[in-house]
Amino acid sequence: MNSSHTVSVEPQSTVTPTPRWVIPDPPPLEVHDLTVAYHRKPVLWDIDFVVPEGVLIGIIGPNGAGKSTLIKAALGLTPLASGWVHCYGQPIHKERKKIGYVPQRESVDWDFPTDALDVVLMGIYGQLGWFRRPGRAEREFALECLRKTGMADFARRQISQLSGGQQQRVFLARALAQNSRLYFMDEPFAGVDAATEKAIVTLLKELKEQGKTVFVVHHDLQTVRDYFDWVCLLNMRLVAIGPCEEVFTPENLKKTYGGRLTILTEVAEAVARNAPPGGRS
Amino acid sequence: MTAWLNDPNTRWVLTGCVMLGACSGLLGSFAMLRRRSLLGDALAHAALPGICLAYLISGGQRSLPLMMAGAFLAGLLGAFCVQAVTRYSRIKEDAALGMVLTVFFAFGIVLLTLILRTGGQKAGLDKFLFGQAASLVGSDVRIMVICSLLAGLVAIGLYKELKLLCFDPGFADSLGFPSAWLDALLNLLIVAIVVIGLQAVGVVLMVALLITPAAAARYWTDSLSRMVCLAGAIGAFSGALGTYFSTLAPRLATGPLIVLSAAVFFLLSLFLAPRRGLAAKAWRGWTLRRKVARENTLRSIFEWAERENAWNQPIPVEKIAARRGQNPSRTVHNLTLLAREGLVQFQEGKAYLSEAGRGEAHRVTRNHRLWEMYLMHEQELRSDHVDRDADIIEHVLNPDTVAELEELLRQHGLEPQRPPSPHPLPG
């Protein structure tokens, strides 16, 4: 770990100076030379990056770009072919309590016999450790987390009787219950209603205010600039990572999405619509 | 009734089967939720060659601890084979289970036939196929009780972790509860309970005692803790009932009787459970159809009267049927039901709304149009997540939203007019 990470990004305009992102030492997440392979077929190649604290980072890229794999590798859920991932200067298995995770909503069976409050309580299991059961204090805290996602009224509702957006909010409440400093969220916006999307964005901003760093796998290029401070463009290799106004450019998007024409037009629109006045794009 | 309990051996057997049933119900809940039901079956079948080999190694001695150890090791080997085949080949888990189960069982049957041919009938190894609780002696039962208690206690102690494993193994990993270890532990517990149950229930049927109580319990509750307790209770009852029936006739195998008892509990649950049971579902479907038919008929009459501005004029059945696109006999049936409620006057193939009917039809129509409006403008409105089947829209949407919807109805000229009283005052 070298402490020369305190390099920052050049302000791009003298009128509206962009915030200087200072990378602390140790950084919330440092990925070094990361390669992941499934069945001898590499899905992520030589990924290297560090991120500052208190940023919302969108991970974008085409299908099969390895977005979920990057998250899983960072969480230590998938074996690495090479490289390492450090969280606050420590290997992740030593810092699990600092890392929160929101898996894809489809990854679990929602017909499981349990209610919303119970799912949120699972977020506290990590702090409890082996054998200890959640008690009254934990229950209150879980309810508080449900309240923050607007789901307090549904605490005792069986989870299969929740709508997709509500299930996603329950998952977010569970992540809040983890009370971590670094979060990974796998497509929290997939298949949710407009109100839930707004609620999630508000929540993300709150987390950021509290100095938490949040990685979010995202699909909608139109909203990248609105929702995130940083963006990570991924297509098996890391195309670019950095502040949106720096790296969310047509060239980088073309490199990420390649010759996929339908997406290219979308990209052009997204960039045209969201380009800051006087910006470089 | 309790005379059969006078025999101390029967009491032992009963204790053993009740403990076995309770623990397999408990573990079965986790096995079912983790989708390991078939693994239990494969493990039980895989145990047979272990038993036979243990018997051969001990030189024809029937020693239960040794045979259980053999069964346990063979079961573990079976579980390992399934895992290895799934991981290192392109064969999927279901195929791997099918292969391992049959190959181990075939090997077991070959060994068993050999043993029986060479004068091992007295050892009663064939009893392991379908179980014979009556052949249990005090020391056997002691082992059964201790082992199942241990397995049960481990599962209860790790309840929180097993629950997490069954619901979201990836999340468990991210919290530092390795799902691979927990899976291995669950497999170990399943092997243990299967081995314990072999003598009472037999290799062929053991999986039923593991899964059936859990499947039955799932019908009654949406809480895992309650489901686990209930599955344990159903398992215990099945064990007791099976034992009781097997004492009625000599040489009756206990396994099938225990399994049949559990199946009766399952069938009862399948049909009678509130909410999830088939009877409750059928009842809900019937009441829903009836409610929809009632409201649509009322609305058809209301909308016809509204359009024609003919509140006191009876409408012929054929017209309602045509509007509803249904067989007139069906319409007559619906109108008869409405007449019985006092909502319509229905005579000579013509119907009109009574005073009460006008109020009700107005309510139904307004509700229907508000919901339509809500669905059309859902994205712009505050998105309360709602029960769209609710009778009264105000109960599920907040007053602001209802006011907005009413405004929309007015703008579109869709606000249902309040019908006049059926007997307007003269002048």
XYZ file of C-alpha atoms in Angstrom:
708
model
C 0.000 0.000 0.000
C 1.598 3.258 -0.924
C 0.437 6.510 0.512
C 0.892 8.369 -2.734
C -2.772 7.679 -3.448
C -3.621 11.178 -2.371
C -3.556 12.261 -5.967
C -6.762 13.861 -7.003
C -8.617 14.674 -10.125
C -7.941 17.926 -11.951
C -10.785 20.401 -11.768
C -12.135 20.533 -15.295
C -13.552 24.026 -15.302
C -12.689 27.150 -13.417
C -16.337 28.159 -12.993
C -17.603 25.033 -11.269
C -14.719 23.257 -9.638
C -15.344 19.533 -9.283
C -14.762 18.118 -5.822
C -11.301 16.804 -5.273
C -11.565 13.153 -4.479
C -8.929 12.337 -1.942
C -8.105 8.692 -1.637
C -7.508 7.979 2.030
C -4.943 5.564 3.295
C -6.031 2.854 3.800
C -8.725 3.217 1.126
C -12.182 1.689 1.574
C -11.502 -0.635 -1.335
C -8.375 -1.483 -3.217
C -8.457 -4.045 -6.005
C -5.122 -5.182 -7.328
C -4.472 -7.248 -10.454
C -7.761 -9.089 -10.062
C -8.539 -11.911 -12.486
C -11.533 -14.223 -12.107
C -12.234 -17.282 -14.241
C -15.241 -19.608 -14.403
C -14.460 -23.036 -15.835
C -11.075 -21.834 -17.092
C -12.777 -19.040 -19.036
C -11.715 -15.671 -17.682
C -14.574 -13.288 -16.916
C -12.534 -10.487 -15.356
C -9.019 -9.534 -16.412
C -6.396 -7.508 -14.552
C -8.689 -5.218 -12.666
C -6.849 -2.523 -10.710
C -8.411 0.367 -8.845
C -8.752 2.282 -5.597
C -11.719 4.367 -4.538
C -12.161 7.280 -2.119
C -14.515 7.286 0.843
C -18.087 8.591 0.734
C -18.814 8.109 -2.963
C -21.609 6.461 -4.878
C -20.097 4.375 -7.644
C -22.157 2.989 -10.507
C -20.840 -0.162 -12.169
C -21.974 -0.309 -15.786
C -21.246 -2.543 -18.733
C -22.996 -4.864 -21.189
C -24.443 -8.253 -20.242
C -21.711 -10.702 -19.354
C -19.253 -7.890 -18.656
C -18.584 -9.334 -15.205
C -20.379 -6.694 -13.142
C -21.853 -9.156 -10.653
C -18.624 -11.125 -10.688
C -16.678 -8.021 -9.721
C -18.967 -7.543 -6.733
C -18.745 -11.213 -5.772
C -14.974 -11.160 -6.088
C -14.766 -8.020 -3.969
C -16.929 -9.723 -1.340
C -14.776 -12.834 -1.423
C -17.653 -15.008 -2.645
C -15.840 -16.294 -5.687
C -12.336 -17.739 -5.957
C -9.778 -15.421 -7.552
C -7.473 -16.656 -10.290
C -5.027 -13.950 -9.316
C -4.755 -10.661 -7.461
C -6.179 -9.458 -4.194
C -8.867 -7.217 -2.773
C -8.338 -5.160 0.363
C -10.946 -3.344 2.397
C -9.503 -0.591 4.583
C -6.075 -2.116 4.152
C -7.086 -5.608 5.270
C -7.994 -8.756 3.336
C -11.797 -8.853 3.103
C -12.297 -11.962 5.204
C -10.927 -9.948 8.125
C -13.182 -6.979 7.497
C -16.539 -8.629 6.826
C -18.335 -6.419 9.333
C -17.365 -3.354 7.347
C -18.908 -4.695 4.148
C -22.613 -4.754 3.355
C -24.197 -6.660 0.493
C -27.468 -6.446 -1.420
C -27.706 -9.499 -3.703
C -29.921 -9.602 -6.781
C -33.524 -9.897 -5.764
C -34.054 -13.009 -7.914
C -31.247 -14.841 -6.148
C -33.489 -15.999 -3.303
C -36.754 -17.915 -3.000
C -39.320 -15.383 -1.804
C -41.718 -18.154 -0.830
C -39.463 -18.869 2.144
C -41.436 -19.073 5.404
C -40.409 -15.782 6.963
C -41.515 -12.158 7.242
C -39.911 -8.834 6.324
C -38.623 -8.073 9.830
C -36.966 -11.467 10.015
C -35.140 -10.889 6.739
C -33.859 -7.532 7.987
C -32.692 -9.190 11.213
C -30.413 -11.372 9.080
C -28.375 -8.226 8.434
C -27.433 -8.198 12.115
C -26.371 -11.876 12.176
C -22.830 -10.896 11.183
C -22.426 -8.684 14.244
C -24.004 -11.333 16.466
C -21.594 -14.036 15.368
C -22.139 -17.769 15.806
C -24.882 -19.149 18.083
C -26.112 -15.834 19.511
C -29.750 -15.066 18.728
C -31.165 -11.623 18.014
C -32.983 -10.123 20.984
C -35.302 -7.212 21.621
C -32.682 -4.524 20.904
C -31.883 -6.118 17.543
C -35.575 -6.320 16.707
C -36.044 -2.615 17.420
C -33.043 -1.773 15.300
C -34.315 -3.918 12.416
C -37.684 -2.171 12.626
C -35.885 1.167 12.504
C -34.116 0.051 9.319
C -37.449 -0.986 7.807
C -38.814 2.446 8.726
C -35.971 4.109 6.841
C -36.981 2.282 3.678
C -40.655 3.044 4.245
C -41.506 -0.560 5.009
C -42.298 -0.439 8.732
C -45.976 -1.199 8.095
C -45.022 -4.438 6.386
C -42.724 -5.780 9.109
C -44.883 -8.804 9.804
C -45.909 -9.451 6.189
C -44.862 -12.776 4.697
C -42.222 -11.931 2.110
C -43.950 -13.598 -0.849
C -46.838 -11.193 -0.356
C -44.668 -8.160 -1.031
C -44.363 -6.519 -4.442
C -41.025 -6.545 -6.263
C -40.243 -2.993 -5.161
C -41.124 -3.818 -1.575
C -38.906 -6.890 -1.626
C -36.048 -4.735 -2.862
C -36.681 -2.273 -0.017
C -36.558 -5.140 2.464
C -33.176 -6.139 1.044
C -31.968 -2.548 1.397
C -33.216 -2.413 4.967
C -31.260 -5.591 5.623
C -28.143 -3.902 4.242
C -28.775 -0.879 6.494
C -29.012 -3.268 9.436
C -25.497 -4.445 8.599
C -24.324 -0.940 9.462
C -21.280 -1.258 7.224
C -18.920 1.326 5.755
C -18.626 -0.170 2.299
C -21.623 -1.469 0.361
C -22.079 -3.590 -2.742
C -25.508 -3.625 -4.352
C -26.307 -5.909 -7.272
C -28.941 -4.271 -9.482
C -31.107 -2.754 -6.761
C -33.065 -0.844 -9.423
C -33.999 -3.927 -11.468
C -37.754 -4.314 -11.796
C -38.804 -1.786 -9.177
C -41.518 0.849 -9.447
C -40.753 4.553 -9.817
C -41.468 5.320 -6.162
C -39.063 2.635 -4.979
C -36.399 3.868 -7.373
C -36.711 7.354 -5.872
C -36.610 5.950 -2.348
C -33.473 3.964 -3.146
C -31.745 7.024 -4.595
C -32.581 9.048 -1.482
C -31.230 6.269 0.663
C -28.015 6.072 -1.365
C -27.461 9.806 -0.912
C -28.006 9.432 2.834
C -25.437 6.659 2.999
C -23.019 8.875 1.132
C -23.617 11.762 3.576
C -22.631 9.375 6.347
C -19.319 8.826 4.582
C -20.143 5.363 3.278
C -18.878 4.086 -0.019
C -21.444 2.332 -2.181
C -20.942 0.279 -5.346
C -24.114 -0.212 -7.373
C -24.482 -2.409 -10.454
C -26.605 -0.277 -12.732
C -28.223 -0.629 -16.146
C -29.820 2.658 -17.029
C -27.211 4.843 -18.696
C -29.618 7.791 -18.666
C -29.485 8.107 -14.895
C -25.803 7.422 -14.272
C -24.835 11.073 -13.915
C -27.834 11.856 -11.704
C -27.375 8.982 -9.311
C -23.636 8.475 -9.017
C -20.480 10.468 -8.313
C -18.191 7.915 -9.814
C -18.703 5.376 -12.537
C -16.916 2.123 -13.232
C -17.087 1.051 -16.870
C -16.527 -2.644 -17.185
C -16.305 -5.095 -20.013
C -14.233 -8.002 -18.758
C -11.479 -5.449 -18.470
C -11.756 -2.221 -16.568
C -12.366 0.415 -19.243
C -12.325 3.308 -16.811
C -13.185 4.244 -13.261
C -13.417 7.754 -11.897
C -15.672 10.768 -11.439
C -18.610 10.753 -13.880
C -17.640 14.070 -15.480
C -14.196 12.607 -16.122
C -14.835 9.129 -17.413
C -18.499 8.936 -18.466
C -17.577 9.956 -22.002
C -18.691 8.736 -25.432
C -15.245 7.266 -26.119
C -15.266 5.230 -22.926
C -18.848 4.137 -23.471
C -17.979 3.020 -26.985
C -15.047 1.063 -25.610
C -17.327 -0.534 -23.025
C -20.296 -1.386 -25.199
C -18.401 -1.999 -28.419
C -20.384 -2.295 -31.617
C -23.752 -2.884 -30.045
C -25.663 -0.435 -32.169
C -28.876 -0.192 -30.218
C -26.923 0.604 -27.148
C -24.720 3.063 -28.995
C -27.662 5.269 -29.886
C -28.808 5.104 -26.310
C -25.325 6.105 -25.248
C -25.288 9.046 -27.603
C -28.599 10.233 -26.224
C -27.488 9.729 -22.670
C -24.339 11.690 -23.166
C -26.026 14.454 -25.121
C -28.766 14.814 -22.565
C -26.588 14.723 -19.502
C -23.525 16.539 -20.726
C -22.782 19.404 -18.360
C -22.954 22.824 -20.003
C -19.511 23.642 -21.334
C -18.424 20.107 -20.596
C -15.816 18.400 -22.670
C -18.028 15.803 -24.337
C -56.170 -48.590 24.433
C -53.071 -48.222 26.582
C -52.712 -51.948 27.126
C -50.116 -52.134 24.381
C -47.900 -49.837 26.433
C -47.595 -52.370 29.258
C -44.850 -54.182 27.469
C -41.570 -52.428 28.422
C -40.078 -53.259 25.036
C -42.940 -51.538 23.249
C -42.389 -48.485 25.426
C -38.756 -48.446 24.365
C -39.645 -48.783 20.731
C -42.241 -46.045 21.050
C -39.731 -43.690 22.672
C -37.253 -44.363 19.911
C -39.721 -43.788 17.097
C -41.125 -40.605 18.634
C -37.643 -39.147 19.070
C -36.700 -40.207 15.576
C -39.849 -38.664 14.088
C -39.397 -35.397 15.965
C -35.774 -34.984 14.907
C -36.304 -35.964 11.301
C -39.204 -33.511 11.090
C -36.949 -30.786 12.456
C -34.002 -31.542 10.174
C -36.318 -32.281 7.266
C -37.581 -28.700 7.389
C -34.102 -27.412 6.681
C -33.408 -30.165 4.139
C -36.573 -29.294 2.241
C -35.964 -25.537 2.286
C -32.366 -26.036 1.167
C -33.701 -28.358 -1.579
C -31.853 -31.344 -0.238
C -34.878 -33.663 -0.122
C -33.509 -36.112 -2.659
C -30.114 -36.117 -0.993
C -31.754 -37.715 2.052
C -33.117 -40.451 -0.200
C -29.742 -41.052 -1.839
C -28.010 -41.160 1.553
C -30.474 -43.670 2.959
C -30.048 -45.988 -0.013
C -26.295 -45.526 0.055
C -26.239 -46.726 3.669
C -27.302 -50.285 2.797
C -23.910 -51.558 1.510
C -22.315 -49.973 4.591
C -24.534 -52.040 6.864
C -23.802 -55.243 4.959
C -20.060 -54.625 4.877
C -20.025 -53.862 8.604
C -21.816 -57.169 9.193
C -19.338 -59.081 7.027
C -16.320 -57.407 8.641
C -17.546 -58.181 12.132
C -17.701 -61.830 11.071
C -21.440 -62.370 11.231
C -22.070 -60.576 14.508
C -25.139 -58.391 14.645
C -23.704 -55.370 16.400
C -25.829 -52.284 15.963
C -23.161 -49.646 16.731
C -20.866 -51.219 14.159
C -23.579 -51.424 11.516
C -24.600 -47.841 12.182
C -21.019 -46.769 11.805
C -20.908 -48.637 8.485
C -24.145 -47.006 7.379
C -22.878 -43.593 8.442
C -19.616 -43.945 6.518
C -21.358 -45.304 3.419
C -23.880 -42.433 3.612
C -21.081 -39.879 3.846
C -19.310 -41.545 0.936
C -22.551 -41.328 -1.053
C -22.919 -37.627 -0.237
C -19.297 -37.083 -1.221
C -19.805 -38.913 -4.537
C -22.838 -36.776 -5.368
C -20.895 -33.621 -4.610
C -17.816 -34.737 -6.541
C -19.803 -35.777 -9.618
C -21.702 -32.480 -9.583
C -18.596 -30.383 -9.167
C -16.094 -32.109 -11.439
C -18.257 -33.266 -14.322
C -20.931 -31.721 -16.484
C -23.555 -33.951 -14.870
C -26.172 -32.033 -12.937
C -27.118 -32.758 -9.360
C -30.381 -34.609 -10.046
C -28.667 -37.050 -12.401
C -25.779 -37.489 -9.955
C -28.254 -38.258 -7.159
C -30.075 -40.789 -9.299
C -26.857 -42.573 -10.211
C -25.322 -42.642 -6.753
C -28.570 -43.779 -5.146
C -29.087 -46.716 -7.479
C -25.470 -47.852 -7.722
C -25.003 -47.918 -3.939
C -28.368 -49.578 -3.432
C -27.669 -52.214 -6.083
C -24.355 -52.989 -4.424
C -26.127 -53.218 -1.074
C -28.730 -55.614 -2.452
C -26.018 -57.846 -3.940
C -24.250 -58.001 -0.558
C -27.532 -58.557 1.262
C -28.504 -61.466 -0.997
C -25.058 -62.992 -0.487
C -25.376 -62.724 3.282
C -28.868 -64.224 3.285
C -27.687 -67.104 1.016
C -24.783 -67.920 3.283
C -26.961 -68.390 6.319
C -27.170 -64.872 7.687
C -30.996 -64.845 7.904
C -30.900 -64.686 11.664
C -29.128 -61.360 11.626
C -32.266 -59.772 10.245
C -30.417 -57.568 7.822
C -33.387 -57.690 5.459
C -35.264 -55.733 8.096
C -33.189 -52.724 7.158
C -35.043 -52.492 3.865
C -38.416 -51.568 5.317
C -37.671 -51.293 9.014
C -38.919 -53.338 11.925
C -39.195 -51.316 15.073
C -40.281 -54.396 17.009
C -36.799 -55.816 16.584
C -35.279 -52.894 18.467
C -33.927 -53.712 21.902
C -33.227 -51.399 24.806
C -29.619 -50.687 23.894
C -30.553 -49.922 20.263
C -33.148 -47.432 21.392
C -30.690 -45.792 23.760
C -28.355 -45.144 20.831
C -31.250 -43.858 18.733
C -32.408 -41.447 21.421
C -28.935 -40.112 22.178
C -27.995 -39.635 18.533
C -31.232 -37.991 17.509
C -31.096 -35.713 20.566
C -27.581 -34.691 19.570
C -28.540 -34.037 15.954
C -31.610 -32.082 17.082
C -29.622 -29.988 19.542
C -27.010 -29.103 16.934
C -29.757 -27.993 14.555
C -31.453 -25.908 17.257
C -28.157 -24.376 18.350
C -27.378 -23.370 14.784
C -30.978 -22.429 13.963
C -30.060 -18.879 12.968
C -27.189 -19.986 10.727
C -29.180 -22.780 9.072
C -32.043 -20.397 8.402
C -29.656 -17.968 6.742
C -28.164 -20.809 4.702
C -31.571 -21.936 3.475
C -32.783 -18.433 2.595
C -29.728 -16.717 1.151
C -26.455 -18.705 1.099
C -24.574 -15.967 -0.771
C -25.465 -13.448 1.904
C -24.403 -15.963 4.564
C -20.984 -16.137 2.909
C -20.729 -12.356 2.790
C -21.395 -12.206 6.551
C -18.664 -14.733 7.251
C -20.848 -17.819 7.759
C -19.333 -20.075 5.073
C -22.223 -21.700 3.231
C -20.049 -24.631 2.150
C -19.370 -25.562 5.782
C -22.965 -25.090 6.775
C -24.047 -27.258 3.845
C -21.593 -29.929 4.896
C -22.928 -29.755 8.444
C -26.519 -30.037 7.241
C -25.536 -33.050 5.117
C -23.847 -34.596 8.148
C -26.971 -34.113 10.262
C -29.128 -35.611 7.511
C -26.821 -38.641 7.256
C -26.946 -39.008 11.032
C -30.727 -38.941 11.274
C -31.093 -41.250 8.264
C -28.732 -43.797 9.817
C -30.531 -43.634 13.136
C -33.838 -44.236 11.431
C -32.733 -47.147 9.267
C -33.663 -49.870 11.727
C -37.087 -48.457 12.442
C -38.094 -47.133 9.029
C -35.696 -48.759 6.550
C -33.517 -47.442 3.761
C -36.259 -47.349 1.157
C -38.681 -45.178 3.066
C -36.494 -43.118 5.372
C -36.633 -40.025 3.176
C -40.412 -39.876 3.579
C -40.049 -39.416 7.329
C -37.573 -36.641 6.666
C -39.618 -34.678 4.144
C -43.307 -35.445 4.641
C -43.661 -33.805 8.090
C -41.843 -30.715 6.820
C -43.986 -30.520 3.698
C -47.129 -30.879 5.801
C -45.992 -28.244 8.311
C -45.284 -25.719 5.553
C -49.020 -25.577 4.821
C -49.941 -24.271 8.239
C -47.531 -21.440 8.852
C -45.386 -18.756 7.261
C -42.866 -18.688 10.096
C -39.835 -20.934 10.007
C -39.665 -21.426 13.778
C -43.291 -22.539 13.877
C -42.799 -24.719 10.836
C -39.833 -26.472 12.439
C -41.761 -27.115 15.669
C -44.823 -28.312 13.805
C -42.776 -30.624 11.564
C -41.163 -32.082 14.678
C -44.582 -32.652 16.247
C -45.995 -34.259 13.090
C -42.914 -36.481 12.839
C -43.260 -37.531 16.480
C -46.959 -38.316 16.060
C -46.295 -40.295 12.904
C -43.626 -42.285 14.754
C -46.014 -43.035 17.591
C -48.908 -43.975 15.307
C -46.719 -46.181 13.126
C -45.380 -48.003 16.168
C -48.863 -48.486 17.551
C -50.204 -49.975 14.318
C -47.211 -52.258 13.934
C -47.913 -53.803 17.344
C -51.425 -54.721 16.227
C -50.272 -57.454 13.885
C -47.102 -59.503 14.249
C -44.351 -59.052 11.670
C -45.845 -55.874 10.283
C -43.041 -53.578 9.069
C -42.979 -50.276 10.969
C -41.497 -48.137 8.201
C -44.468 -48.143 5.851
C -46.862 -47.562 8.760
C -44.912 -44.552 10.016
C -44.681 -43.169 6.495
C -48.387 -43.715 5.876
C -49.214 -41.923 9.136
C -47.070 -38.980 8.037
C -48.780 -39.058 4.638
C -52.181 -38.797 6.315
C -50.973 -35.658 8.107
C -49.737 -34.330 4.796
C -53.032 -34.978 3.008
C -54.970 -33.346 5.836
C -52.697 -30.307 5.556
C -52.927 -30.228 1.775
C -56.709 -30.027 1.872
C -57.571 -28.356 5.142
C -54.829 -25.842 5.903
C -56.095 -22.277 6.102
C -54.921 -20.025 3.240
C -52.564 -22.532 1.568
C -54.830 -25.591 1.642
C -56.771 -26.683 -1.431
C -60.139 -26.256 0.285
C -59.285 -22.678 1.266
C -58.070 -21.966 -2.257
C -61.214 -23.382 -3.836
C -63.349 -21.376 -1.414
C -61.442 -18.192 -2.227
C -61.810 -18.821 -5.950
C -65.529 -19.434 -5.595
C -66.197 -16.338 -3.489
C -64.093 -14.221 -5.818
C -65.987 -15.400 -8.902
C -69.254 -14.759 -7.126
C -68.192 -11.280 -6.027
C -66.995 -10.338 -9.502
C -70.189 -11.632 -11.116
C -72.313 -9.711 -8.627
C -70.448 -6.445 -9.085
C -70.253 -6.694 -12.854
C -73.990 -7.363 -13.136
C -74.778 -4.412 -10.888
C -72.436 -2.222 -12.890
C -73.935 -3.311 -16.216
C -77.422 -2.313 -15.087
C -76.113 0.931 -13.605
C -74.182 1.917 -16.716
C -77.090 1.094 -19.002
C -79.429 3.236 -16.881
C -76.818 5.978 -16.720
C -76.369 6.064 -20.468
C -80.059 5.873 -21.326
C -80.924 8.080 -18.360
C -83.680 5.618 -17.660
C -83.494 4.877 -13.968
C -87.022 3.629 -13.527
C -87.210 1.613 -16.703
C -86.572 -2.116 -16.426
C -83.811 -3.532 -18.564
C -84.356 -6.899 -20.302
C -82.120 -9.796 -19.302
C -80.882 -10.235 -22.889
C -79.444 -6.724 -22.895
C -77.521 -7.301 -19.691
C -76.302 -10.663 -20.980
C -75.148 -9.037 -24.220
C -73.307 -6.299 -22.335
C -71.647 -8.869 -20.121
C -70.968 -11.212 -23.043
C -72.428 -14.138 -21.177
C -75.071 -16.800 -21.471
C -78.509 -15.348 -20.481
C -79.107 -18.258 -18.099
C -76.001 -17.172 -16.183
C -77.318 -13.606 -16.083
C -80.670 -14.829 -14.763
C -78.798 -16.695 -12.037
C -76.821 -13.585 -11.075
C -79.952 -11.418 -11.116
C -81.781 -13.908 -8.917
C -78.965 -13.696 -6.382
C -79.102 -9.889 -6.505
C -82.891 -9.948 -6.107
C -82.469 -12.135 -3.035
C -80.179 -9.432 -1.626
C -82.916 -6.884 -2.329
C -80.720 -4.944 -4.735
C -82.770 -5.469 -7.911
C -86.385 -5.994 -8.772
C -86.422 -8.929 -11.172
C -89.686 -9.862 -12.869
C -90.701 -11.307 -16.231
C -87.199 -11.295 -17.648
C -86.641 -7.648 -16.818
C -84.711 -6.062 -14.002
C -84.192 -2.660 -12.449
C -82.293 -1.408 -9.433
C -84.073 -0.998 -6.130
C -83.265 1.926 -3.869
C -80.620 -0.079 -1.996
C -79.396 -1.424 -5.330
C -78.851 2.072 -6.683
C -76.639 3.003 -3.756
C -74.698 -0.248 -4.018
C -74.384 -0.067 -7.821
C -73.170 3.522 -7.543
C -70.543 2.466 -5.008
C -69.402 -0.497 -7.109
C -69.193 1.581 -10.303
C -67.342 4.428 -8.637
C -64.884 2.008 -7.090
C -64.334 0.298 -10.413
C -63.691 3.555 -12.255
C -61.386 4.872 -9.546
C -59.320 1.701 -9.781
C -59.223 1.993 -13.546
C -58.006 5.572 -13.190
C -55.468 4.487 -10.612
C -54.053 1.811 -12.881
C -53.811 4.260 -15.788
C -52.052 6.947 -13.757
C -50.254 4.790 -11.243
C -46.828 6.107 -12.103
C -47.765 9.752 -11.567
C -49.537 9.188 -8.281
C -48.104 8.428 -4.934
C -47.437 4.771 -5.273
C -49.095 3.199 -2.285
C -48.697 -0.511 -2.706
C -52.200 -1.635 -2.551
C -54.574 -4.497 -2.497
C -56.444 -3.869 -5.719
C -59.154 -6.242 -4.715
C -60.179 -4.089 -1.776
C -63.873 -3.340 -1.533
C -63.529 0.253 -0.559
C -60.819 2.214 -2.243
C -60.471 4.633 0.679
C -59.300 1.775 2.856
C -56.143 1.195 0.881
C -55.325 4.517 -0.727
C -54.707 7.666 1.229
C -57.338 10.454 0.975
C -55.114 12.685 -1.192
C -54.729 9.994 -3.812
C -58.474 9.307 -3.824
C -59.143 13.045 -4.244
C -56.711 13.169 -7.165
C -58.383 10.169 -8.746
C -61.826 11.723 -8.353
C -60.551 14.857 -10.026
C -59.301 12.718 -12.906
C -62.702 11.021 -13.193
C -64.375 14.432 -13.373
C -61.955 15.597 -16.048
C -62.722 12.545 -18.152
C -66.469 12.857 -17.546
C -66.485 9.435 -15.982
C -67.790 10.323 -12.564
C -70.792 8.052 -11.969
C -73.884 10.169 -11.421
C -75.892 9.631 -8.318
C -79.104 7.909 -9.374
C -82.393 9.515 -8.355
C -84.581 7.896 -5.775
C -86.780 5.253 -7.445
C -89.938 7.047 -6.336
C -89.351 10.698 -7.070
C -91.691 13.079 -5.326
C -94.374 14.320 -7.680
C -93.821 17.819 -8.993
